[in-house]
Structures are given as C-alpha cells and as structure tokens.
Amino acid sequence: MSGVIVAVDGGGSKTDAVALTIEGELVAHERGAGSSPHFEGLGEAVAVVDELVRAVAGERPVAHAGLYVSGLDLPVEVEQYAAAIAGFAWSGPSTVVANDLYAVLRAGTDEPDAVAIVCGTGVNAVGVRADGAEVRFPSLGALSGDWGGGSGIGEQVLWHAARDVDGRGPQTVLTAAIVEQLGVASVPALIEDLHFGRRESSELTALTPTVFDAARAGDAVAAGLVDRQAAEIVAFARACVTRLGLVDRAVPIVLGGGIVRSGDERLIGGIASGLAVVAPLARIEILDASPIVGAALLALDRAGASAEALDRARDAVTRATRMTRAAAEREAAPVAR
C-alpha cells in the first residue's frame, strides 16, 4: 500500500486536512474545528489535527505531512508544536510545521516576491523575497501592536457600545445589535458576564458581519471600524514591501481570511487606495481558494511531486473545498417559511 501526502490548514475557526497521492490525486478531505494553539491551547489544538490526519489517511501510511497552523508565530511555538506531535504514528523526520500564512501565500501565488495578509479571526502577514529573505510578525495581539480580525473588531464593538450606553461616546446601532445578536439583557450585563467569566470574549467575533452591515447603512462608528481594518491591512503590506525593498516592484499582495473574502466594498476600496500610496505597483489578489489548497501544494512540493501533479492537486482540492463551503452555506442559510 503506497503512502499518502497529508496537508493541514489549521485556522482559528476551522481546520482542513487532505490526503493526496504523489501524483496529485485527492484521496480524502475532512474539515474540523479550529486548531490554533492561541485559542484552543496546545493540547487541544494538536488533538484536532491528529484526529483529522488519521481520518484522511485512513489505513494508508503517511509518507509526508505538512502542517500549516494559525498561532505558530514565534520559533519557540513551532518547536513546541513539533514536539507535541512527535509521538504520533503519522509524524516523522520529514514532517513540516509552519504558520498557516505560508499556505495562504502558496494558494494565492507562486511568485518569489510576494506578500500574504490574513484577516479572519485575527490578522497577520508574511512577506517573502526571491533570495529567501522573509518578514514576519509576532502576532501576539495588542502586546505586539496588532489589531483587527473578528476578535479585534468584536472587542471594539463592545468598547463603543459601553461608551454609548454611559454617555462617554457617540450613539451607534451596534449597541442594540449586541443585545439582539448575543441574546443579553443589556450591554452592562454582558460586560459583567465577561468580567466574571460567565461568557467568553470569543463570542464577540460573531458581531463582525453586523459591523459591515451597519457601516453600509451609514453608522459612523461602524464605518470607522471598517476604515481602521483597511488601514491595518495596508500597514502590514507597507511594512513587508518596505523591509524587503520591494516598494517599486509589481508585488502580489494576497489577501485571505473570511473578513477579506466577504468582499465588502468599503474595506476593499480602503485597502486599494491605501496600497496605491505606499506600494503603487503592487496588485491585490483576493484569495478565493481555501488555504488548504496552498498547504497541499507545499506538501507535494516538499515530497517531490511533478508540475502535472501539482496542477492536478490544485484542481481537485479546490473542487472539494468549494463543495464543502457550499454545503456549509446551505446549512447556515435561514429556512424559508
């Protein structure tokens, strides 16, 4: 029985795993819960990935595994993760452990000079240059100067709502949205629940689509949050191209993550106008494919697959993940009565 090549894209809200042959044929695809150590803790995050790898590999031995996981931003985090999976039967000397940014980058482009920015549950970026130079960020939240993604936007919604309620800030429709969407008695009641640990702050990420809706309807506070998110993405791009000396190059800026993929006109327009100033030759590439496509290509590359196998794998994994996404959207859609 021939071994399979396994690739994993572990995000903050979901994890995708695929098994492929060295010829690029898709053997299996599975989706599970989020597996970022930052949100789940290392033990639980590794357990999610282990279950998915065993599910897609089945009875076949794993010839090579490439794990691209959110939250592995510091070298010590990569080392700890690698140590945590070392005892699994499918893990071996060739196993690659890296941040999921590389999967996003590879899914969006194969150009040697490029930038990838993910804006989903959180926000992070990587820049690469043909000679191997890279730009990375610690991505430790406010401690390392980060803001944005669903977690950052959700926290700011509550911040503005609290100031609306007590009179320190402007009125915003987001205040009523919190009460309705999260099913709380009031904003002060939610703050108390969060303070005493009766509710999790991660629930605030669900408010992000409401922010974009409110901005389109003319709410000034919501519009400010959308503009701030656009500016943060531009700041990541500027830092990458400046530090790599690529400001005057036609560099692809691959944008991934659920917030960017929503295609909000104000957000995308703000990013485009900002990039026109700081990197006028750069071009935006909004990633429609799932990052697991990039993870699969990286894993096959490492295993020595041919160019034809890579093309075959890209098509097969893209089809599989689009079917999964469509099924999830149908399940989430409200039932007509």
mmCIF file of C-alpha atoms in Angstrom:
data_model
loop_
_atom_site.group_PDB
_atom_site.id
_atom_site.type_symbol
_atom_site.label_atom_id
_atom_site.label_comp_id
_atom_site.label_asym_id
_atom_site.label_seq_id
_atom_site.Cartn_x
_atom_site.Cartn_y
_atom_site.Cartn_z
ATOM 1 C CA MET A 1 0.000 0.000 0.000
ATOM 2 C CA SER A 2 1.533 3.323 -1.101
ATOM 3 C CA GLY A 3 1.831 6.181 1.340
ATOM 4 C CA VAL A 4 -0.136 9.401 1.109
ATOM 5 C CA ILE A 5 0.876 13.034 1.350
ATOM 6 C CA VAL A 6 -1.134 14.797 4.059
ATOM 7 C CA ALA A 7 -1.623 18.554 4.302
ATOM 8 C CA VAL A 8 -3.358 20.523 7.056
ATOM 9 C CA ASP A 9 -4.507 24.131 7.220
ATOM 10 C CA GLY A 10 -5.339 24.906 10.843
ATOM 11 C CA GLY A 11 -7.191 28.165 11.432
ATOM 12 C CA GLY A 12 -8.837 29.908 14.336
ATOM 13 C CA SER A 13 -12.354 28.797 13.399
ATOM 14 C CA LYS A 14 -11.849 25.676 11.253
ATOM 15 C CA THR A 15 -9.258 23.133 10.179
ATOM 16 C CA ASP A 16 -8.967 21.443 6.789
ATOM 17 C CA ALA A 17 -6.986 18.283 6.093
ATOM 18 C CA VAL A 18 -6.400 16.443 2.824
ATOM 19 C CA ALA A 19 -4.604 13.273 1.802
ATOM 20 C CA LEU A 20 -3.189 13.013 -1.707
ATOM 21 C CA THR A 21 -1.131 10.627 -3.763
ATOM 22 C CA ILE A 22 2.249 11.756 -5.070
ATOM 23 C CA GLU A 23 0.511 12.041 -8.468
ATOM 24 C CA GLY A 24 -1.748 14.752 -7.042
ATOM 25 C CA GLU A 25 -4.911 12.682 -6.782
ATOM 26 C CA LEU A 26 -7.161 13.591 -3.856
ATOM 27 C CA VAL A 27 -7.733 10.640 -1.539
ATOM 28 C CA ALA A 28 -9.773 12.348 1.193
ATOM 29 C CA HIS A 29 -10.762 15.732 2.586
ATOM 30 C CA GLU A 30 -12.049 16.419 6.088
ATOM 31 C CA ARG A 31 -12.964 19.606 7.963
ATOM 32 C CA GLY A 32 -12.931 20.014 11.724
ATOM 33 C CA ALA A 33 -12.953 22.629 14.458
ATOM 34 C CA GLY A 34 -10.408 25.407 14.856
ATOM 35 C CA SER A 35 -6.912 24.325 15.857
ATOM 36 C CA SER A 36 -4.992 27.489 16.671
ATOM 37 C CA PRO A 37 -2.960 26.964 19.859
ATOM 38 C CA HIS A 38 -3.599 30.625 20.704
ATOM 39 C CA PHE A 39 -7.324 29.960 21.037
ATOM 40 C CA GLU A 40 -7.551 26.258 21.871
ATOM 41 C CA GLY A 41 -4.368 25.647 23.830
ATOM 42 C CA LEU A 42 -1.601 23.438 22.502
ATOM 43 C CA GLY A 43 -3.012 20.110 23.683
ATOM 44 C CA GLU A 44 -6.497 20.607 22.246
ATOM 45 C CA ALA A 45 -5.152 22.131 19.024
ATOM 46 C CA VAL A 46 -2.879 19.156 18.407
ATOM 47 C CA ALA A 47 -5.704 16.742 19.198
ATOM 48 C CA VAL A 48 -7.905 18.300 16.494
ATOM 49 C CA VAL A 49 -5.153 17.936 13.901
ATOM 50 C CA ASP A 50 -4.289 14.379 14.959
ATOM 51 C CA GLU A 51 -7.894 13.269 14.531
ATOM 52 C CA LEU A 52 -8.158 14.859 11.087
ATOM 53 C CA VAL A 53 -4.841 13.448 9.853
ATOM 54 C CA ARG A 54 -5.844 9.938 10.907
ATOM 55 C CA ALA A 55 -9.250 10.403 9.280
ATOM 56 C CA VAL A 56 -7.899 11.442 5.860
ATOM 57 C CA ALA A 57 -5.015 8.942 5.853
ATOM 58 C CA GLY A 58 -7.216 6.010 6.853
ATOM 59 C CA GLU A 59 -5.280 2.746 6.615
ATOM 60 C CA ARG A 60 -2.580 4.235 4.375
ATOM 61 C CA PRO A 61 0.823 5.165 5.829
ATOM 62 C CA VAL A 62 1.702 8.866 5.744
ATOM 63 C CA ALA A 63 4.769 9.425 3.569
ATOM 64 C CA HIS A 64 4.921 13.136 4.361
ATOM 65 C CA ALA A 65 2.829 15.610 6.370
ATOM 66 C CA GLY A 66 2.770 19.383 6.043
ATOM 67 C CA LEU A 67 1.005 21.198 8.888
ATOM 68 C CA TYR A 68 0.306 24.905 8.414
ATOM 69 C CA VAL A 69 -1.300 26.172 11.588
ATOM 70 C CA SER A 70 -2.500 29.552 12.832
ATOM 71 C CA GLY A 71 -0.847 30.754 16.017
ATOM 72 C CA LEU A 72 2.630 29.411 15.276
ATOM 73 C CA ASP A 73 4.213 32.829 15.039
ATOM 74 C CA LEU A 74 7.372 32.519 17.145
ATOM 75 C CA PRO A 75 10.140 29.942 16.643
ATOM 76 C CA VAL A 76 9.516 28.568 20.135
ATOM 77 C CA GLU A 77 5.853 27.973 19.257
ATOM 78 C CA VAL A 78 6.864 25.966 16.194
ATOM 79 C CA GLU A 79 9.289 23.947 18.330
ATOM 80 C CA GLN A 80 6.661 23.249 20.984
ATOM 81 C CA TYR A 81 4.138 22.171 18.373
ATOM 82 C CA ALA A 82 6.645 19.890 16.647
ATOM 83 C CA ALA A 83 7.479 18.297 19.998
ATOM 84 C CA ALA A 84 3.767 17.788 20.758
ATOM 85 C CA ILE A 85 3.158 15.796 17.541
ATOM 86 C CA ALA A 86 6.429 13.857 17.622
ATOM 87 C CA GLY A 87 4.833 10.759 19.169
ATOM 88 C CA PHE A 88 2.084 10.319 16.593
ATOM 89 C CA ALA A 89 2.426 7.432 14.161
ATOM 90 C CA TRP A 90 1.961 9.698 11.136
ATOM 91 C CA SER A 91 4.660 12.174 12.218
ATOM 92 C CA GLY A 92 8.226 11.689 11.025
ATOM 93 C CA PRO A 93 11.522 13.415 10.232
ATOM 94 C CA SER A 94 10.110 14.982 7.072
ATOM 95 C CA THR A 95 7.034 16.465 8.771
ATOM 96 C CA VAL A 96 6.806 20.228 8.242
ATOM 97 C CA VAL A 97 5.299 22.503 10.894
ATOM 98 C CA ALA A 98 4.789 26.151 9.957
ATOM 99 C CA ASN A 99 2.387 29.061 10.179
ATOM 100 C CA ASP A 100 -0.751 28.970 8.031
ATOM 101 C CA LEU A 101 0.318 32.205 6.348
ATOM 102 C CA TYR A 102 2.544 30.153 4.065
ATOM 103 C CA ALA A 103 -0.465 28.136 2.915
ATOM 104 C CA VAL A 104 -2.351 31.333 2.115
ATOM 105 C CA LEU A 105 0.638 32.683 0.206
ATOM 106 C CA ARG A 106 1.104 29.494 -1.844
ATOM 107 C CA ALA A 107 -2.614 29.239 -2.603
ATOM 108 C CA GLY A 108 -2.591 32.772 -3.964
ATOM 109 C CA THR A 109 0.663 32.918 -5.905
ATOM 110 C CA ASP A 110 3.855 31.081 -6.759
ATOM 111 C CA GLU A 111 5.801 34.284 -7.433
ATOM 112 C CA PRO A 112 9.083 34.524 -5.495
ATOM 113 C CA ASP A 113 8.459 38.127 -4.337
ATOM 114 C CA ALA A 114 5.090 38.305 -2.595
ATOM 115 C CA VAL A 115 3.102 39.285 0.487
ATOM 116 C CA ALA A 116 0.228 37.435 2.142
ATOM 117 C CA ILE A 117 -2.102 39.004 4.705
ATOM 118 C CA VAL A 118 -4.762 37.038 6.556
ATOM 119 C CA CYS A 119 -7.720 38.810 8.113
ATOM 120 C CA GLY A 120 -10.074 36.308 9.704
ATOM 121 C CA THR A 121 -10.367 35.611 13.410
ATOM 122 C CA GLY A 122 -7.179 37.651 13.769
ATOM 123 C CA VAL A 123 -4.812 39.430 11.403
ATOM 124 C CA ASN A 124 -1.248 38.570 10.403
ATOM 125 C CA ALA A 125 1.111 38.796 7.438
ATOM 126 C CA VAL A 126 4.232 37.410 5.799
ATOM 127 C CA GLY A 127 6.463 38.850 3.093
ATOM 128 C CA VAL A 128 8.936 36.814 1.037
ATOM 129 C CA ARG A 129 11.661 37.667 -1.456
ATOM 130 C CA ALA A 130 13.305 35.570 -4.156
ATOM 131 C CA ASP A 131 16.606 35.347 -2.288
ATOM 132 C CA GLY A 132 14.917 33.738 0.736
ATOM 133 C CA ALA A 133 14.529 36.847 2.884
ATOM 134 C CA GLU A 134 11.291 36.981 4.876
ATOM 135 C CA VAL A 135 9.322 39.409 7.003
ATOM 136 C CA ARG A 136 7.225 38.006 9.847
ATOM 137 C CA PHE A 137 5.366 39.491 12.807
ATOM 138 C CA PRO A 138 4.985 38.158 16.375
ATOM 139 C CA SER A 139 1.177 38.388 16.106
ATOM 140 C CA LEU A 140 0.618 38.484 19.861
ATOM 141 C CA GLY A 141 -2.277 40.904 19.789
ATOM 142 C CA ALA A 142 -2.016 44.280 21.484
ATOM 143 C CA LEU A 143 1.322 43.237 23.031
ATOM 144 C CA SER A 144 2.955 43.306 19.593
ATOM 145 C CA GLY A 145 0.958 46.175 18.114
ATOM 146 C CA ASP A 146 -1.704 44.106 16.335
ATOM 147 C CA TRP A 147 -5.340 44.984 15.866
ATOM 148 C CA GLY A 148 -8.130 43.576 13.765
ATOM 149 C CA GLY A 149 -9.816 40.457 12.550
ATOM 150 C CA GLY A 150 -13.033 39.235 14.100
ATOM 151 C CA SER A 151 -11.599 39.280 17.608
ATOM 152 C CA GLY A 152 -10.307 42.842 17.392
ATOM 153 C CA ILE A 153 -13.417 44.199 15.697
ATOM 154 C CA GLY A 154 -15.712 42.429 18.161
ATOM 155 C CA GLU A 155 -13.880 43.860 21.165
ATOM 156 C CA GLN A 156 -14.136 47.348 19.683
ATOM 157 C CA VAL A 157 -17.874 46.923 19.115
ATOM 158 C CA LEU A 158 -18.299 46.306 22.824
ATOM 159 C CA TRP A 159 -15.952 49.187 23.687
ATOM 160 C CA HIS A 160 -18.019 51.631 21.622
ATOM 161 C CA ALA A 161 -21.319 50.200 22.888
ATOM 162 C CA ALA A 162 -20.207 50.635 26.504
ATOM 163 C CA ARG A 163 -19.371 54.288 25.848
ATOM 164 C CA ASP A 164 -22.654 54.784 24.006
ATOM 165 C CA VAL A 165 -24.618 53.430 26.970
ATOM 166 C CA ASP A 166 -22.870 55.540 29.616
ATOM 167 C CA GLY A 167 -22.658 58.730 27.569
ATOM 168 C CA ARG A 168 -18.902 58.914 27.013
ATOM 169 C CA GLY A 169 -19.107 58.142 23.304
ATOM 170 C CA PRO A 170 -21.318 58.613 20.251
ATOM 171 C CA GLN A 171 -24.507 56.685 19.714
ATOM 172 C CA THR A 172 -24.300 53.654 17.442
ATOM 173 C CA VAL A 173 -26.681 50.995 16.202
ATOM 174 C CA LEU A 174 -24.073 48.447 17.271
ATOM 175 C CA THR A 175 -25.283 48.802 20.862
ATOM 176 C CA ALA A 176 -28.701 47.351 20.049
ATOM 177 C CA ALA A 177 -27.064 44.770 17.773
ATOM 178 C CA ILE A 178 -25.054 43.369 20.681
ATOM 179 C CA VAL A 179 -28.172 42.881 22.778
ATOM 180 C CA GLU A 180 -30.114 41.244 19.963
ATOM 181 C CA GLN A 181 -27.374 39.141 18.416
ATOM 182 C CA LEU A 182 -25.804 37.828 21.612
ATOM 183 C CA GLY A 183 -29.084 37.470 23.494
ATOM 184 C CA VAL A 184 -28.107 39.555 26.511
ATOM 185 C CA ALA A 185 -30.259 41.734 28.744
ATOM 186 C CA SER A 186 -28.060 44.778 28.212
ATOM 187 C CA VAL A 187 -24.536 45.859 27.372
ATOM 188 C CA PRO A 188 -23.640 46.352 31.075
ATOM 189 C CA ALA A 189 -24.933 42.829 31.779
ATOM 190 C CA LEU A 190 -22.692 41.420 29.045
ATOM 191 C CA ILE A 191 -19.686 43.295 30.425
ATOM 192 C CA GLU A 192 -20.353 41.822 33.859
ATOM 193 C CA ASP A 193 -20.712 38.310 32.418
ATOM 194 C CA LEU A 194 -17.391 38.662 30.586
ATOM 195 C CA HIS A 195 -15.692 40.069 33.672
ATOM 196 C CA PHE A 196 -16.725 37.138 35.832
ATOM 197 C CA GLY A 197 -16.053 34.531 33.149
ATOM 198 C CA ARG A 198 -19.670 33.547 32.649
ATOM 199 C CA ARG A 199 -19.287 34.208 28.922
ATOM 200 C CA GLU A 200 -16.296 34.039 26.588
ATOM 201 C CA SER A 201 -14.912 37.083 24.790
ATOM 202 C CA SER A 202 -14.618 34.912 21.671
ATOM 203 C CA GLU A 203 -18.385 35.324 21.276
ATOM 204 C CA LEU A 204 -17.758 38.918 20.208
ATOM 205 C CA THR A 205 -16.268 37.765 16.900
ATOM 206 C CA ALA A 206 -19.794 36.934 15.722
ATOM 207 C CA LEU A 207 -20.538 40.673 15.624
ATOM 208 C CA THR A 208 -18.195 41.339 12.689
ATOM 209 C CA PRO A 209 -20.742 40.948 9.839
ATOM 210 C CA THR A 210 -23.052 43.330 11.711
ATOM 211 C CA VAL A 211 -20.313 45.968 11.672
ATOM 212 C CA PHE A 212 -20.064 45.845 7.889
ATOM 213 C CA ASP A 213 -23.860 45.953 7.542
ATOM 214 C CA ALA A 214 -24.066 48.950 9.883
ATOM 215 C CA ALA A 215 -21.284 50.748 8.006
ATOM 216 C CA ARG A 216 -23.151 50.309 4.731
ATOM 217 C CA ALA A 217 -26.258 51.723 6.419
ATOM 218 C CA GLY A 218 -24.354 54.855 7.444
ATOM 219 C CA ASP A 219 -23.397 54.219 11.076
ATOM 220 C CA ALA A 220 -20.323 56.367 11.751
ATOM 221 C CA VAL A 221 -18.845 54.133 14.451
ATOM 222 C CA ALA A 222 -19.126 51.026 12.279
ATOM 223 C CA ALA A 223 -17.669 52.866 9.284
ATOM 224 C CA GLY A 224 -14.726 53.914 11.424
ATOM 225 C CA LEU A 225 -14.033 50.304 12.373
ATOM 226 C CA VAL A 226 -14.107 49.181 8.738
ATOM 227 C CA ASP A 227 -11.740 52.000 7.783
ATOM 228 C CA ARG A 228 -9.430 51.103 10.662
ATOM 229 C CA GLN A 229 -9.302 47.489 9.496
ATOM 230 C CA ALA A 230 -8.402 48.593 5.971
ATOM 231 C CA ALA A 231 -5.637 50.827 7.345
ATOM 232 C CA GLU A 232 -4.220 47.960 9.426
ATOM 233 C CA ILE A 233 -4.026 45.690 6.391
ATOM 234 C CA VAL A 234 -2.291 48.438 4.417
ATOM 235 C CA ALA A 235 0.164 48.906 7.311
ATOM 236 C CA PHE A 236 1.116 45.221 7.180
ATOM 237 C CA ALA A 237 1.631 45.426 3.419
ATOM 238 C CA ARG A 238 3.697 48.609 3.699
ATOM 239 C CA ALA A 239 5.928 47.093 6.367
ATOM 240 C CA CYS A 240 6.537 43.968 4.275
ATOM 241 C CA VAL A 241 7.409 45.658 0.997
ATOM 242 C CA THR A 242 9.493 48.351 2.696
ATOM 243 C CA ARG A 243 11.556 45.949 4.793
ATOM 244 C CA LEU A 244 12.113 43.676 1.781
ATOM 245 C CA GLY A 245 12.959 46.528 -0.587
ATOM 246 C CA LEU A 246 10.035 45.722 -2.865
ATOM 247 C CA VAL A 247 8.211 49.051 -2.841
ATOM 248 C CA ASP A 248 8.903 49.634 -6.541
ATOM 249 C CA ARG A 249 8.108 46.074 -7.654
ATOM 250 C CA ALA A 250 4.849 44.661 -9.050
ATOM 251 C CA VAL A 251 4.382 42.509 -5.971
ATOM 252 C CA PRO A 252 1.221 40.429 -5.472
ATOM 253 C CA ILE A 253 -0.495 41.179 -2.163
ATOM 254 C CA VAL A 254 -2.510 38.041 -1.414
ATOM 255 C CA LEU A 255 -5.423 38.779 0.895
ATOM 256 C CA GLY A 256 -7.074 35.850 2.673
ATOM 257 C CA GLY A 257 -9.391 35.180 5.584
ATOM 258 C CA GLY A 258 -13.128 35.384 5.977
ATOM 259 C CA ILE A 259 -13.303 39.142 6.543
ATOM 260 C CA VAL A 260 -11.493 39.973 3.314
ATOM 261 C CA ARG A 261 -13.267 37.218 1.392
ATOM 262 C CA SER A 262 -16.627 38.799 2.272
ATOM 263 C CA GLY A 263 -15.779 41.378 -0.384
ATOM 264 C CA ASP A 264 -17.062 44.438 1.481
ATOM 265 C CA GLU A 265 -16.674 47.385 -0.900
ATOM 266 C CA ARG A 266 -15.644 49.893 1.737
ATOM 267 C CA LEU A 267 -12.984 47.562 3.128
ATOM 268 C CA ILE A 268 -11.537 46.524 -0.236
ATOM 269 C CA GLY A 269 -11.699 50.086 -1.524
ATOM 270 C CA GLY A 270 -9.838 51.350 1.531
ATOM 271 C CA ILE A 271 -7.136 48.725 1.088
ATOM 272 C CA ALA A 272 -6.762 49.526 -2.617
ATOM 273 C CA SER A 273 -6.499 53.282 -2.072
ATOM 274 C CA GLY A 274 -4.028 52.811 0.752
ATOM 275 C CA LEU A 275 -1.816 50.480 -1.268
ATOM 276 C CA ALA A 276 -1.845 52.923 -4.192
ATOM 277 C CA VAL A 277 0.030 55.343 -1.950
ATOM 278 C CA VAL A 278 2.507 53.034 -0.184
ATOM 279 C CA ALA A 279 3.137 50.446 -2.928
ATOM 280 C CA PRO A 280 1.792 51.837 -6.219
ATOM 281 C CA LEU A 281 2.895 48.879 -8.376
ATOM 282 C CA ALA A 282 1.554 46.204 -6.032
ATOM 283 C CA ARG A 283 -1.566 44.346 -7.044
ATOM 284 C CA ILE A 284 -4.253 42.888 -4.808
ATOM 285 C CA GLU A 285 -5.016 39.192 -5.156
ATOM 286 C CA ILE A 286 -8.085 38.297 -3.084
ATOM 287 C CA LEU A 287 -7.799 34.615 -2.295
ATOM 288 C CA ASP A 288 -10.948 32.779 -3.302
ATOM 289 C CA ALA A 289 -9.446 29.319 -2.867
ATOM 290 C CA SER A 290 -9.197 27.794 0.588
ATOM 291 C CA PRO A 291 -5.709 27.945 2.165
ATOM 292 C CA ILE A 292 -5.707 24.133 2.262
ATOM 293 C CA VAL A 293 -5.021 24.339 -1.478
ATOM 294 C CA GLY A 294 -1.746 26.090 -0.696
ATOM 295 C CA ALA A 295 -0.950 23.641 2.105
ATOM 296 C CA ALA A 296 -1.463 20.750 -0.325
ATOM 297 C CA LEU A 297 0.831 22.309 -2.927
ATOM 298 C CA LEU A 298 3.534 22.963 -0.347
ATOM 299 C CA ALA A 299 3.334 19.389 0.948
ATOM 300 C CA LEU A 300 3.510 17.925 -2.542
ATOM 301 C CA ASP A 301 6.374 20.257 -3.434
ATOM 302 C CA ARG A 302 8.312 19.003 -0.415
ATOM 303 C CA ALA A 303 7.547 15.398 -1.353
ATOM 304 C CA GLY A 304 8.945 15.903 -4.870
ATOM 305 C CA ALA A 305 5.723 15.869 -6.903
ATOM 306 C CA SER A 306 5.785 16.873 -10.567
ATOM 307 C CA ALA A 307 4.312 20.053 -12.016
ATOM 308 C CA GLU A 308 1.494 17.987 -13.510
ATOM 309 C CA ALA A 309 0.725 16.510 -10.079
ATOM 310 C CA LEU A 310 0.605 19.997 -8.560
ATOM 311 C CA ASP A 311 -1.886 21.150 -11.190
ATOM 312 C CA ARG A 312 -3.989 18.051 -10.608
ATOM 313 C CA ALA A 313 -3.944 18.576 -6.854
ATOM 314 C CA ARG A 314 -4.875 22.266 -7.119
ATOM 315 C CA ASP A 315 -7.934 21.434 -9.206
ATOM 316 C CA ALA A 316 -9.023 18.516 -7.021
ATOM 317 C CA VAL A 317 -8.609 20.246 -3.651
ATOM 318 C CA THR A 318 -10.230 23.429 -4.948
ATOM 319 C CA ARG A 319 -13.288 21.483 -6.092
ATOM 320 C CA ALA A 320 -13.538 19.595 -2.816
ATOM 321 C CA THR A 321 -13.300 22.681 -0.616
ATOM 322 C CA ARG A 322 -15.785 24.628 -2.719
ATOM 323 C CA MET A 323 -18.263 21.810 -2.303
ATOM 324 C CA THR A 324 -17.674 21.853 1.448
ATOM 325 C CA ARG A 325 -18.115 25.624 1.574
ATOM 326 C CA ALA A 326 -21.327 25.465 -0.456
ATOM 327 C CA ALA A 327 -22.724 22.780 1.834
ATOM 328 C CA ALA A 328 -21.874 24.863 4.909
ATOM 329 C CA GLU A 329 -23.539 27.938 3.408
ATOM 330 C CA ARG A 330 -26.693 25.959 2.610
ATOM 331 C CA GLU A 331 -26.790 24.625 6.162
ATOM 332 C CA ALA A 332 -26.337 28.112 7.628
ATOM 333 C CA ALA A 333 -28.955 29.739 5.389
ATOM 334 C CA PRO A 334 -32.293 30.540 7.064
ATOM 335 C CA VAL A 335 -35.132 28.197 6.196
ATOM 336 C CA ALA A 336 -37.944 29.840 4.215
ATOM 337 C CA ARG A 337 -41.329 29.608 5.906
#
